[in-house]
Short mmCIF file of C-alpha atoms in Angstrom, two decimals:
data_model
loop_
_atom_site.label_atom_id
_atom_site.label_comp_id
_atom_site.label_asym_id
_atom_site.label_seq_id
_atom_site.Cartn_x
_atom_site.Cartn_y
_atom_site.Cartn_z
CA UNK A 1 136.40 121.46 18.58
CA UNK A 2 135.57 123.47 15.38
CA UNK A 3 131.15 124.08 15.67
CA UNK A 4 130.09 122.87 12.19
CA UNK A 5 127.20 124.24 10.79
CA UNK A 6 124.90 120.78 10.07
CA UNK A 7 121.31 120.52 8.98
CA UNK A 8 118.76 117.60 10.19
CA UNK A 9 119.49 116.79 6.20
CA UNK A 10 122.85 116.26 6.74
CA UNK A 11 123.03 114.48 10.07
CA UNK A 12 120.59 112.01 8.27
CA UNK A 13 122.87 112.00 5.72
CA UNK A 14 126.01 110.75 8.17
CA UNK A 15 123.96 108.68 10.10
CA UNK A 16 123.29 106.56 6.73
CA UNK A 17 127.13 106.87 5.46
CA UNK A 18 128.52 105.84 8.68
CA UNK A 19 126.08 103.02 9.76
CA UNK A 20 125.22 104.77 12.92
CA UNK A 21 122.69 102.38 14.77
CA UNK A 22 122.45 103.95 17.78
CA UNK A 23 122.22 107.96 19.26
CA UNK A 24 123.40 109.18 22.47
CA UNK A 25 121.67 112.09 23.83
CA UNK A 26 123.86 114.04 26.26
CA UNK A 27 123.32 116.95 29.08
CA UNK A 28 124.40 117.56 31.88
CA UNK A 29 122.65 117.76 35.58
CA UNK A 30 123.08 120.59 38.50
CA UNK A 31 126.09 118.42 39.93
CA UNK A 32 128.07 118.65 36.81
CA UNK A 33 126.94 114.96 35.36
CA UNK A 34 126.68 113.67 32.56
CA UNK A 35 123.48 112.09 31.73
CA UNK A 36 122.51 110.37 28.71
CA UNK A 37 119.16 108.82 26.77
CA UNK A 38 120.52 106.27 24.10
CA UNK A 39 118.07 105.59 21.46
CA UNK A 40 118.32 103.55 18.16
CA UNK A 41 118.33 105.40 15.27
CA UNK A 42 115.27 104.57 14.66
CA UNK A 43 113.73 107.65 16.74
CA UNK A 44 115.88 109.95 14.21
CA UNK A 45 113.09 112.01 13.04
CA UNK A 46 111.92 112.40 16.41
CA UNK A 47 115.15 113.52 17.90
CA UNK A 48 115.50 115.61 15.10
CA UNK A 49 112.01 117.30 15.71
CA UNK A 50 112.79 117.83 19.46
CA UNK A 51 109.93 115.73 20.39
CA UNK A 52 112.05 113.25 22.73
CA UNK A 53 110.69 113.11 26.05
CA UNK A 54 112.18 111.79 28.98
CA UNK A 55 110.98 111.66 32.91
CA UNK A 56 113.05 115.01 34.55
CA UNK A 57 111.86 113.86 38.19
CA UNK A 58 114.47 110.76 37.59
CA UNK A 59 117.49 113.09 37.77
CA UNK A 60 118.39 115.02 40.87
CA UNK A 61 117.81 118.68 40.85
CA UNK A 62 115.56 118.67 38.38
CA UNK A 63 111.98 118.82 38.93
CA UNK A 64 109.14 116.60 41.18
CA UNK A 65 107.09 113.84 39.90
CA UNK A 66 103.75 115.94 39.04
CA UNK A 67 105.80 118.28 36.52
CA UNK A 68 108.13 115.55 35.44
CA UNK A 69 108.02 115.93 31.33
CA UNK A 70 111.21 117.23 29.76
CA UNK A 71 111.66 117.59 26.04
CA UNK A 72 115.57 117.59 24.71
CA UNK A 73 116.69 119.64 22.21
CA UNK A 74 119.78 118.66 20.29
CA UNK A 75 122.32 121.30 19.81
CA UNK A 76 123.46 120.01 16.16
CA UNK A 77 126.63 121.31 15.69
CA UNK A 78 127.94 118.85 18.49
CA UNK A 79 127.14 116.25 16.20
CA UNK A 80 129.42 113.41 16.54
CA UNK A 81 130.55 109.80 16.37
CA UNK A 82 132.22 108.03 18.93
CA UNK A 83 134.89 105.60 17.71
CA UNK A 84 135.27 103.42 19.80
CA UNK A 85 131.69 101.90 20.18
CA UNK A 86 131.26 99.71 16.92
CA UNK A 87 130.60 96.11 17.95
CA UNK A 88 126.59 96.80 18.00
CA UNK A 89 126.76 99.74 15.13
CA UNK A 90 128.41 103.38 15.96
CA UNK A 91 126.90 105.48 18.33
CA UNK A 92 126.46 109.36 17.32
CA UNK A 93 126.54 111.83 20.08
CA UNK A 94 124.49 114.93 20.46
CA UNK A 95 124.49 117.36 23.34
CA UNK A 96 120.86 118.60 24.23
CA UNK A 97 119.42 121.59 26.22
CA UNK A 98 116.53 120.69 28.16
CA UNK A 99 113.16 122.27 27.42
CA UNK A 100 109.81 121.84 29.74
CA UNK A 101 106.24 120.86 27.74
CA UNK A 102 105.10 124.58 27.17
CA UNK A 103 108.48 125.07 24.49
CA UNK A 104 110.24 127.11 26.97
CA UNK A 105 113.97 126.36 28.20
CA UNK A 106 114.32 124.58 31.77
CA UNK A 107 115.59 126.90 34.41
CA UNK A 108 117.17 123.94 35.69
CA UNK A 109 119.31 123.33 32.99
CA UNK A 110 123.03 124.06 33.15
CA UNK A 111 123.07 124.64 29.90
CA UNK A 112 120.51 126.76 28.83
CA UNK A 113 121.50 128.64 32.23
CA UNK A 114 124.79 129.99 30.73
CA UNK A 115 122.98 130.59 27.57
CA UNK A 116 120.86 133.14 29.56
CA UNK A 117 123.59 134.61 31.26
CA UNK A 118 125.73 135.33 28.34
CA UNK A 119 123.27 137.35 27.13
CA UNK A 120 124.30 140.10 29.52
CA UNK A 121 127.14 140.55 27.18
CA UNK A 122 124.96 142.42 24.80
CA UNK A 123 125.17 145.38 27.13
CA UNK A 124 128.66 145.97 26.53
CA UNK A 125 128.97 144.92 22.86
CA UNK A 126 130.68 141.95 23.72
CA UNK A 127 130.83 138.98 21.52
CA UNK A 128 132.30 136.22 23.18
CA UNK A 129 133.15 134.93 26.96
CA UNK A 130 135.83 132.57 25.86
CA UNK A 131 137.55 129.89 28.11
CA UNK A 132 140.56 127.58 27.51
CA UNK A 133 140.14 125.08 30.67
CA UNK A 134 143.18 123.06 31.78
CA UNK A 135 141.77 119.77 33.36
CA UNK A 136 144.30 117.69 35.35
CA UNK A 137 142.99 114.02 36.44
CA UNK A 138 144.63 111.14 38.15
CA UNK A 139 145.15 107.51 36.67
CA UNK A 140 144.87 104.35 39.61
CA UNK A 141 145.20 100.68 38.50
CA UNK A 142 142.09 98.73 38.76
CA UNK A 143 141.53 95.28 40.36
CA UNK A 144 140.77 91.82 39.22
CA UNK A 145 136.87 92.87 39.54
CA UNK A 146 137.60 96.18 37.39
CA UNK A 147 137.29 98.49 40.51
CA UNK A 148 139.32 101.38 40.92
CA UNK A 149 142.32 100.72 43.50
CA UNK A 150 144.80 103.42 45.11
CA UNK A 151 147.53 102.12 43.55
CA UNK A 152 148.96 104.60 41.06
CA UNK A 153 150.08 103.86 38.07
CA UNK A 154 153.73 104.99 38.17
CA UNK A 155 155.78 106.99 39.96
CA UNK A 156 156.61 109.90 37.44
CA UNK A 157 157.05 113.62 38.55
CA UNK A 158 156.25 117.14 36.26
CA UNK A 159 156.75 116.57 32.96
CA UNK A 160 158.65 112.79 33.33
CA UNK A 161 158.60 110.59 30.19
CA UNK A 162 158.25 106.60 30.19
CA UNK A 163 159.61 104.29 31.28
CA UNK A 164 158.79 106.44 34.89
CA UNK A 165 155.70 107.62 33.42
CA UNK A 166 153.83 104.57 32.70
CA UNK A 167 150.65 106.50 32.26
CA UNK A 168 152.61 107.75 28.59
CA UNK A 169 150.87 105.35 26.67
CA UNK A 170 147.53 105.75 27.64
CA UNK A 171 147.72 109.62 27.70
CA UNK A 172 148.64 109.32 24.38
CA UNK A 173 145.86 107.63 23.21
CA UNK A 174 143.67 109.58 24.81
CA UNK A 175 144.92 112.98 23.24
CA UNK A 176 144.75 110.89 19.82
CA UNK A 177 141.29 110.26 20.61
CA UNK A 178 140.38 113.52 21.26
CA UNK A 179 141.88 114.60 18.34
CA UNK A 180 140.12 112.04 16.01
CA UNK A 181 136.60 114.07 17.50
CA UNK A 182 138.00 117.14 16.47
CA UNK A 183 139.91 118.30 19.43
CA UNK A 184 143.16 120.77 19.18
CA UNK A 185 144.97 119.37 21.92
CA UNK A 186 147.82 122.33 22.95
CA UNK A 187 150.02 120.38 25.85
CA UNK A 188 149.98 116.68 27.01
CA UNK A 189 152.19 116.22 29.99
CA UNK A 190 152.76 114.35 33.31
CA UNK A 191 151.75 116.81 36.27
CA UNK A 192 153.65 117.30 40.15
CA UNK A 193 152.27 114.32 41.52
CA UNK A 194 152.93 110.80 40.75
CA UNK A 195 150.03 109.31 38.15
CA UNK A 196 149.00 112.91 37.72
CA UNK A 197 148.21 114.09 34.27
CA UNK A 198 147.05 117.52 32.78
CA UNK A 199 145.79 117.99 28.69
CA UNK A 200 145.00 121.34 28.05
CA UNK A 201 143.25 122.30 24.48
CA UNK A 202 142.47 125.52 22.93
CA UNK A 203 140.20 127.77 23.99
CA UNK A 204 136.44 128.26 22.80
CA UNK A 205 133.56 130.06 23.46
CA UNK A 206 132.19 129.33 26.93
CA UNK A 207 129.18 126.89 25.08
CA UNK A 208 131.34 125.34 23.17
CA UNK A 209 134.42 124.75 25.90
CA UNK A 210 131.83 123.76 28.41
CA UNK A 211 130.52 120.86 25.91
CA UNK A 212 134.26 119.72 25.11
CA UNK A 213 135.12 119.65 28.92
CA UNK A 214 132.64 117.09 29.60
CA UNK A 215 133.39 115.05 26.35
CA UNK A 216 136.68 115.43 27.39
CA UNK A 217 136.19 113.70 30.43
CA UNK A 218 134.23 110.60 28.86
CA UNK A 219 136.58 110.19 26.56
CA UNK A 220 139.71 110.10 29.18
CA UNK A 221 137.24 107.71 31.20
CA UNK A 222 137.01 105.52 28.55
CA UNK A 223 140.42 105.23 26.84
CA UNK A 224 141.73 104.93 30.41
CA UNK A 225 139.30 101.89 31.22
CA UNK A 226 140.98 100.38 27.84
CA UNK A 227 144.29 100.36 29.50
CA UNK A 228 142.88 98.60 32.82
CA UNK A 229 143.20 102.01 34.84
CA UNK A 230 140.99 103.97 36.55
CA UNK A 231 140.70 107.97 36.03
CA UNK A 232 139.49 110.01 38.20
CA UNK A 233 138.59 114.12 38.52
CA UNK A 234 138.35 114.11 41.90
CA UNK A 235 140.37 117.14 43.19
CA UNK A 236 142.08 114.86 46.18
CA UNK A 237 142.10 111.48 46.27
CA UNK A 238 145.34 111.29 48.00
CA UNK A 239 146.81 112.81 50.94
CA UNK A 240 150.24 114.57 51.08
CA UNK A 241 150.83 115.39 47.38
CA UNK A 242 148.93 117.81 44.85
CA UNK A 243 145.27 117.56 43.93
CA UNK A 244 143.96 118.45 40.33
CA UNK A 245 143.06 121.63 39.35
CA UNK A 246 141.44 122.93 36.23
CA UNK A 247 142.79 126.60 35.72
CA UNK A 248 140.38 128.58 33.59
CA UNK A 249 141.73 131.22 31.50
CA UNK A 250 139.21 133.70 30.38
CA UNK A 251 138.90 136.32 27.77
CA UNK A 252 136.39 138.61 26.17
CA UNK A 253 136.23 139.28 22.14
CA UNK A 254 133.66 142.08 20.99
CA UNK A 255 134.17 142.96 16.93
CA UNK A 256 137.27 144.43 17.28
CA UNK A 257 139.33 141.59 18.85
CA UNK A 258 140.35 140.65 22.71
CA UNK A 259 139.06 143.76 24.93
CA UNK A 260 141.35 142.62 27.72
CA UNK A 261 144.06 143.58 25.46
CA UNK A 262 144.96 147.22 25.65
CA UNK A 263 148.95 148.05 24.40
CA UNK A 264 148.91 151.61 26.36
CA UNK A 265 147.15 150.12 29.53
CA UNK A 266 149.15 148.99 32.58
CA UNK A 267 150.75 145.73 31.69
CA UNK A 268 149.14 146.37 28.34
CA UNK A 269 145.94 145.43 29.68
CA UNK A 270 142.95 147.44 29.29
CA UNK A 271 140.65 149.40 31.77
CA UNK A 272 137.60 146.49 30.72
CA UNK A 273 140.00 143.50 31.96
CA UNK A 274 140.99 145.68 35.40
CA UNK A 275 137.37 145.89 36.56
CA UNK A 276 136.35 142.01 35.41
CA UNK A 277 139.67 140.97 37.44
CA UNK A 278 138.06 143.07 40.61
CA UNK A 279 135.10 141.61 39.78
CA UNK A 280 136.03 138.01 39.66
CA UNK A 281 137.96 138.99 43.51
CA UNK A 282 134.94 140.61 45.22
CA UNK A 283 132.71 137.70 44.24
CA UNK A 284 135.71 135.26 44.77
CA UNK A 285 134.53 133.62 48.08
CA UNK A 286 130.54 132.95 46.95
CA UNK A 287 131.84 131.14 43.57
CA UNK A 288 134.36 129.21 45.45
CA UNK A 289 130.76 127.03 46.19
CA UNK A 290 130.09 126.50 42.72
CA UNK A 291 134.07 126.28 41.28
CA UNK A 292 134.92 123.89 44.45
CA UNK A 293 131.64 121.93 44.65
CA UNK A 294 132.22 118.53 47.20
CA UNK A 295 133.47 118.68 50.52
CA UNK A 296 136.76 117.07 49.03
CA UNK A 297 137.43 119.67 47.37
CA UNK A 298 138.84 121.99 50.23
CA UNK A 299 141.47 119.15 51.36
CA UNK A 300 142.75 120.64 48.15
CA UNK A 301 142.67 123.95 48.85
CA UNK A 302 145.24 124.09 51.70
CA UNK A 303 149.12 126.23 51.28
CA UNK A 304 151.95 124.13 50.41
CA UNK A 305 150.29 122.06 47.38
CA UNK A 306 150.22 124.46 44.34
CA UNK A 307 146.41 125.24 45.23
CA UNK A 308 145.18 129.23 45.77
CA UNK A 309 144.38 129.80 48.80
CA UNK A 310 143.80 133.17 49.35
CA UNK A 311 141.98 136.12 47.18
CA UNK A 312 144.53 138.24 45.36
CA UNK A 313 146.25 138.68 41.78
CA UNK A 314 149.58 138.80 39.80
CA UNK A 315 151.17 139.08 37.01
CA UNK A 316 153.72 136.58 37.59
CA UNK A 317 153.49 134.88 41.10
CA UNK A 318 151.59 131.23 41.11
CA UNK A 319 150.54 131.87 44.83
CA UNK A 320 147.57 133.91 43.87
CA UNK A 321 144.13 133.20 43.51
CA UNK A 322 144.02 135.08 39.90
CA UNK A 323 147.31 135.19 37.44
CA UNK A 324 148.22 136.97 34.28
CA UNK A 325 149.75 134.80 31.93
CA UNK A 326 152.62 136.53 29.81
CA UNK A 327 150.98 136.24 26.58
CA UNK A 328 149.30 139.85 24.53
CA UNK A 329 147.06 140.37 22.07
CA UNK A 330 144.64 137.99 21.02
CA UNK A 331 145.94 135.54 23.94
CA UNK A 332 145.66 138.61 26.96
CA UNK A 333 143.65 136.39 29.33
CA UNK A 334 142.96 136.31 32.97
CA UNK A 335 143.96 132.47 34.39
CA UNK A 336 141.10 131.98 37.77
CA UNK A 337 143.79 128.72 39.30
CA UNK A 338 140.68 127.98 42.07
CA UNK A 339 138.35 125.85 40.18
CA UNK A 340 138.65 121.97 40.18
CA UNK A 341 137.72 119.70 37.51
CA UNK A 342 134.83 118.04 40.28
CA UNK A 343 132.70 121.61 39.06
CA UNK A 344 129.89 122.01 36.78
CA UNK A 345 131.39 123.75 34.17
CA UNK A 346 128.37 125.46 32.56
CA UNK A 347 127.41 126.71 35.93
CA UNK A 348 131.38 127.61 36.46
CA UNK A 349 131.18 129.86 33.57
CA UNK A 350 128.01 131.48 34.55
CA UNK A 351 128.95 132.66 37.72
CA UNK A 352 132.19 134.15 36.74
CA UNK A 353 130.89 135.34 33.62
CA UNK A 354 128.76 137.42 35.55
CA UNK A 355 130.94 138.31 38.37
CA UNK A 356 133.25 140.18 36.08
CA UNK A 357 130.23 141.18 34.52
CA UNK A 358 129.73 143.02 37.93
CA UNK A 359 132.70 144.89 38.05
CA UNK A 360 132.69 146.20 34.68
CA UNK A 361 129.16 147.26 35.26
CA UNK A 362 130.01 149.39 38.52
CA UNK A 363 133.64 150.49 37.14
CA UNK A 364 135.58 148.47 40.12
CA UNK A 365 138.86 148.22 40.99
CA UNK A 366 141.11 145.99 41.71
CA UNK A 367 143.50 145.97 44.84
CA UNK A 368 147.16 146.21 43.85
CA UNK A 369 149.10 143.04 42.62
CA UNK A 370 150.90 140.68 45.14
CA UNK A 371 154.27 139.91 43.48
CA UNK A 372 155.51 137.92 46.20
CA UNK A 373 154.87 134.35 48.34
CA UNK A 374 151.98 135.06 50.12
CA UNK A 375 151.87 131.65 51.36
CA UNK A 376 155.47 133.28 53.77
CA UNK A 377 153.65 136.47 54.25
CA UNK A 378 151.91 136.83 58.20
CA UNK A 379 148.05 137.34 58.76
CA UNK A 380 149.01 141.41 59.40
CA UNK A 381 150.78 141.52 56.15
CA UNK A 382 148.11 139.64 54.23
CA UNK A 383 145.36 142.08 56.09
CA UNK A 384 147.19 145.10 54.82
CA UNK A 385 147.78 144.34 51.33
CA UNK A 386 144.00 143.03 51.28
CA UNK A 387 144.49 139.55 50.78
CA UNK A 388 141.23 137.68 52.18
CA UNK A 389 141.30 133.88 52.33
CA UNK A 390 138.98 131.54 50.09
CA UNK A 391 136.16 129.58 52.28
CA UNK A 392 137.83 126.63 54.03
CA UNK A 393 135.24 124.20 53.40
CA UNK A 394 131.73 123.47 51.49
CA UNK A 395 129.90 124.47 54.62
CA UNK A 396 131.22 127.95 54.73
CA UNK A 397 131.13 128.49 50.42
CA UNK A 398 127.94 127.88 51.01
CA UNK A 399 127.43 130.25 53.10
CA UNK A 400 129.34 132.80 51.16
CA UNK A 401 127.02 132.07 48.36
CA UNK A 402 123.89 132.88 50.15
CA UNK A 403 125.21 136.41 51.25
CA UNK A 404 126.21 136.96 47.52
CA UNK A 405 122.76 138.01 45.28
CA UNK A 406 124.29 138.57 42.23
CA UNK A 407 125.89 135.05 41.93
CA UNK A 408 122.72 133.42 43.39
CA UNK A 409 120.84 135.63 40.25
CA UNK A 410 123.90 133.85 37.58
CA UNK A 411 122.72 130.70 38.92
CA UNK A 412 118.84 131.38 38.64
CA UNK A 413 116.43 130.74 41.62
CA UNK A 414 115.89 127.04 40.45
CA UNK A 415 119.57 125.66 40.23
CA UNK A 416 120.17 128.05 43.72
CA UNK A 417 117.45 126.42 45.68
CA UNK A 418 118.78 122.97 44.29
CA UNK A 419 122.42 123.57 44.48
CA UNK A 420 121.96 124.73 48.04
CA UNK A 421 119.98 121.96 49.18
CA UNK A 422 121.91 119.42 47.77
CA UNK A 423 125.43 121.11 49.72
CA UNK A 424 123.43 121.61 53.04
CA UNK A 425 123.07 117.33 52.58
CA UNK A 426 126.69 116.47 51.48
CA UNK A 427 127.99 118.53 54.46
CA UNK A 428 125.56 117.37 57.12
CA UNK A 429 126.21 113.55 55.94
CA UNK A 430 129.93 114.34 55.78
CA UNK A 431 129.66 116.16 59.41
CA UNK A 432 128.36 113.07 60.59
CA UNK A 433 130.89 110.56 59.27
CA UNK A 434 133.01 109.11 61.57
CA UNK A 435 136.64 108.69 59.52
CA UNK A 436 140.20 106.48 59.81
CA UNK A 437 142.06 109.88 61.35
CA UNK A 438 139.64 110.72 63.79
CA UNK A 439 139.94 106.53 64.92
CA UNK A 440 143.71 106.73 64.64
CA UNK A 441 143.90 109.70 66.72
CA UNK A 442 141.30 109.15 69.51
CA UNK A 443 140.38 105.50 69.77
CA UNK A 444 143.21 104.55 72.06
CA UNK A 445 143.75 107.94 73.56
CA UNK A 446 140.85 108.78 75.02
#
């Protein structure tokens, strides 16, 4: 969404025009989400001020009971109104970065983490990280009670149109939505699997895509509800056909335009986007933790569903890990096809920010390209061309991570130690959960 440049003055200014009565506050927590402190507009002046407090020991990851004062600061230019909250007044949305009572910026926040670590672009003279995320999500029928079933809502394949896809209508009104808020929505379509959707918009810099990423998903949340369905991000709710991805294709700007693009380089890209691509392999396994982050989403990760599986590039091939999409210029991008639309994406962005960060700092390169099916290719083949596989579950990203310093420095000590913690739990409650397979397998066997 275009940033606008708005004064306090002017937000006032809307507020009055447009009736707003009440004002949603919005950041996001270490798991990726969303939080919110709604407000009447009566607290205006304080919002504005950045005096709004609210009690940081109440969400998870953030800090204990004895230090529990947070201050949020609205970000102004992500002023907005939602439409379709009117019955009570209309509610204006702001997106805040979290600040602790001393003035300074919460190394918990997610936020105000990438912030920090997109200031190790000065070193290079770049401008901007930018990303152009495409989130795919799922769309179930709902119940008589409004709860979420696992009954799909049609039966349409890769780009079907209604009547198959019955999910037409409300992914229409959902990209009309986001275009009302200021969205430019590039591609609408019906994904591989059946009630599987994918909107992609255009990129922005990582701030700015980061904040319209998790709009994006309360707005598809929303419109869906309208329509009496149910949509989720989780990477695999169900088995035998494709999860949902959310490929992130990444570029660098400095003053003189995309520095990935190089017309005289191999495959016309420069030496800059080589050693970010080697860096965004070598650190490949310890971000898979932070890209992939719930134990569901490595029943995604597995050959024979579209998913990257193992560590390598291409230009061309869809098996690998990292692809180069066809486009030059001011669109030469590198397209990571691990992450899932379950992760954080401010702490996405940090970590790959900085592994590619990495290898342009110590001048790495890449191994050569795979241009064929690595998914046919044996373990020999795979070991001589280099090819490593991504962690097979949570448990072992995890453990990935903690071997990897200079990811565990783009999350900061604070989000780490929480992050971490938070994992170790999911997996040991997970480990310890007895499931349907394991019943239909054993119970009469044995």
């Amino acid at each position: 969404m275009p940033k606008r440049d708005l004064s306090k003055e002017d937000i006032k200014r809307i507020v009055e025009e447009e009736n707003v009565r009440f004002l949603r506050l919005m950041f996001t927590d270490i798991m990726g989400t969303i939080k919110n402190v709604e407000v009447p507009v009566s607290q205006m002046e304080k919002v504005l001020d950045n005096k709004m407090m609210f009690d940081g020991s109440s969400i998870e990851g953030f800090v204990r009971i004895e230090e529990s004062d947070m201050y949020l600061y609205p970000d102004l230019s992500t002023w907005m109104i939602f439409p379709w909250e009117s019955d009570h007044g209309k509610v204006g949305r702001l997106i805040c970065d979290i600040y602790g009572p001393d003035g300074t910026p919460f190394p918990g926040d997610p936020r105000g983490n990438l912030k920090r670590v997109l200031k190790g672009m000065d070193e290079f003279g770049f401008t901007s990280f930018n990303l152009g995320p495409e989130p795919e999500f799922f769309l179930f029928k709902m119940d008589e009670n409004g709860d979420p079933t696992l009954d799909l809502n049609d039966k349409g394949g890769y780009f079907d149109f209604a009547p198959t896809d019955l999910g037409e209508n409300c992914r229409r009104d959902i990209v009309l939505e986001l275009e009302s808020l200021g969205f430019e929505v590039e591609a609408s379509h019906h994904e591989v699997a059946p009630g599987q959707h994918e909107i992609d918009f255009k990129y922005a810099d990582a701030i700015e895509a980061c904040d319209n990423i998790q709009t994006f998903k309360l707005v598809v949340k929303t419109i869906a509800r309208k329509h009496g369905l149910h949509a989720t991000f989780m990477p695999k709710p169900l088995y035998g056909i494709n999860g949902s991805g959310m490929h992130c294709n990444m570029s660098l700007f400095n003053d003189e335009g995309n520095v990935f693009y190089d017309e005289d380089g191999p495959m016309k890209l420069s030496k800059t986007a080589y050693q970010f691509l080697a860096g965004l392999l070598k650190h490949a396994r310890a971000y898979t933790a932070v890209c992939n982050p719930i134990v569901n989403s490595y029943k995604r990760l597995v050959p024979g569903f579209e998913a990257p599986v193992y560590v390598a590039w291409s230009g061309r091939n869809r098996s690998p890990l990292i692809r180069i999409p066809e486009s030059r210029g001011l669109s030469t991008r590198l397209e990571l096809r691990s992450v899932d639309p379950a992760a954080n994406p401010y702490l996405t962005m940090a970590v790959l920010l900085e592994a590619g960060l990495d290898g342009i700092r110590n001048e790495l390169t890449p191994p050569a390209a795979v241009d064929r099916n690595i998914y046919v290719m044996t373990e020999e083949e795979r070991k001589e061309a280099e090819i490593y596989d991504l962690p097979s579950t949570i448990h072992n990203a995890i453990k990935a991570l903690r071997k990897d310093q200079t990811m565990i420095d783009a999350l900061g000590s604070h989000i780490y130690t929480n992050f971490n913690e938070a994992k170790r739990m999911e997996w040991a409650a997970f480990r310890q959960t007895v499931s349907e397979w394991e019943r239909d397998q054993y119970l009469e066997l044995y």
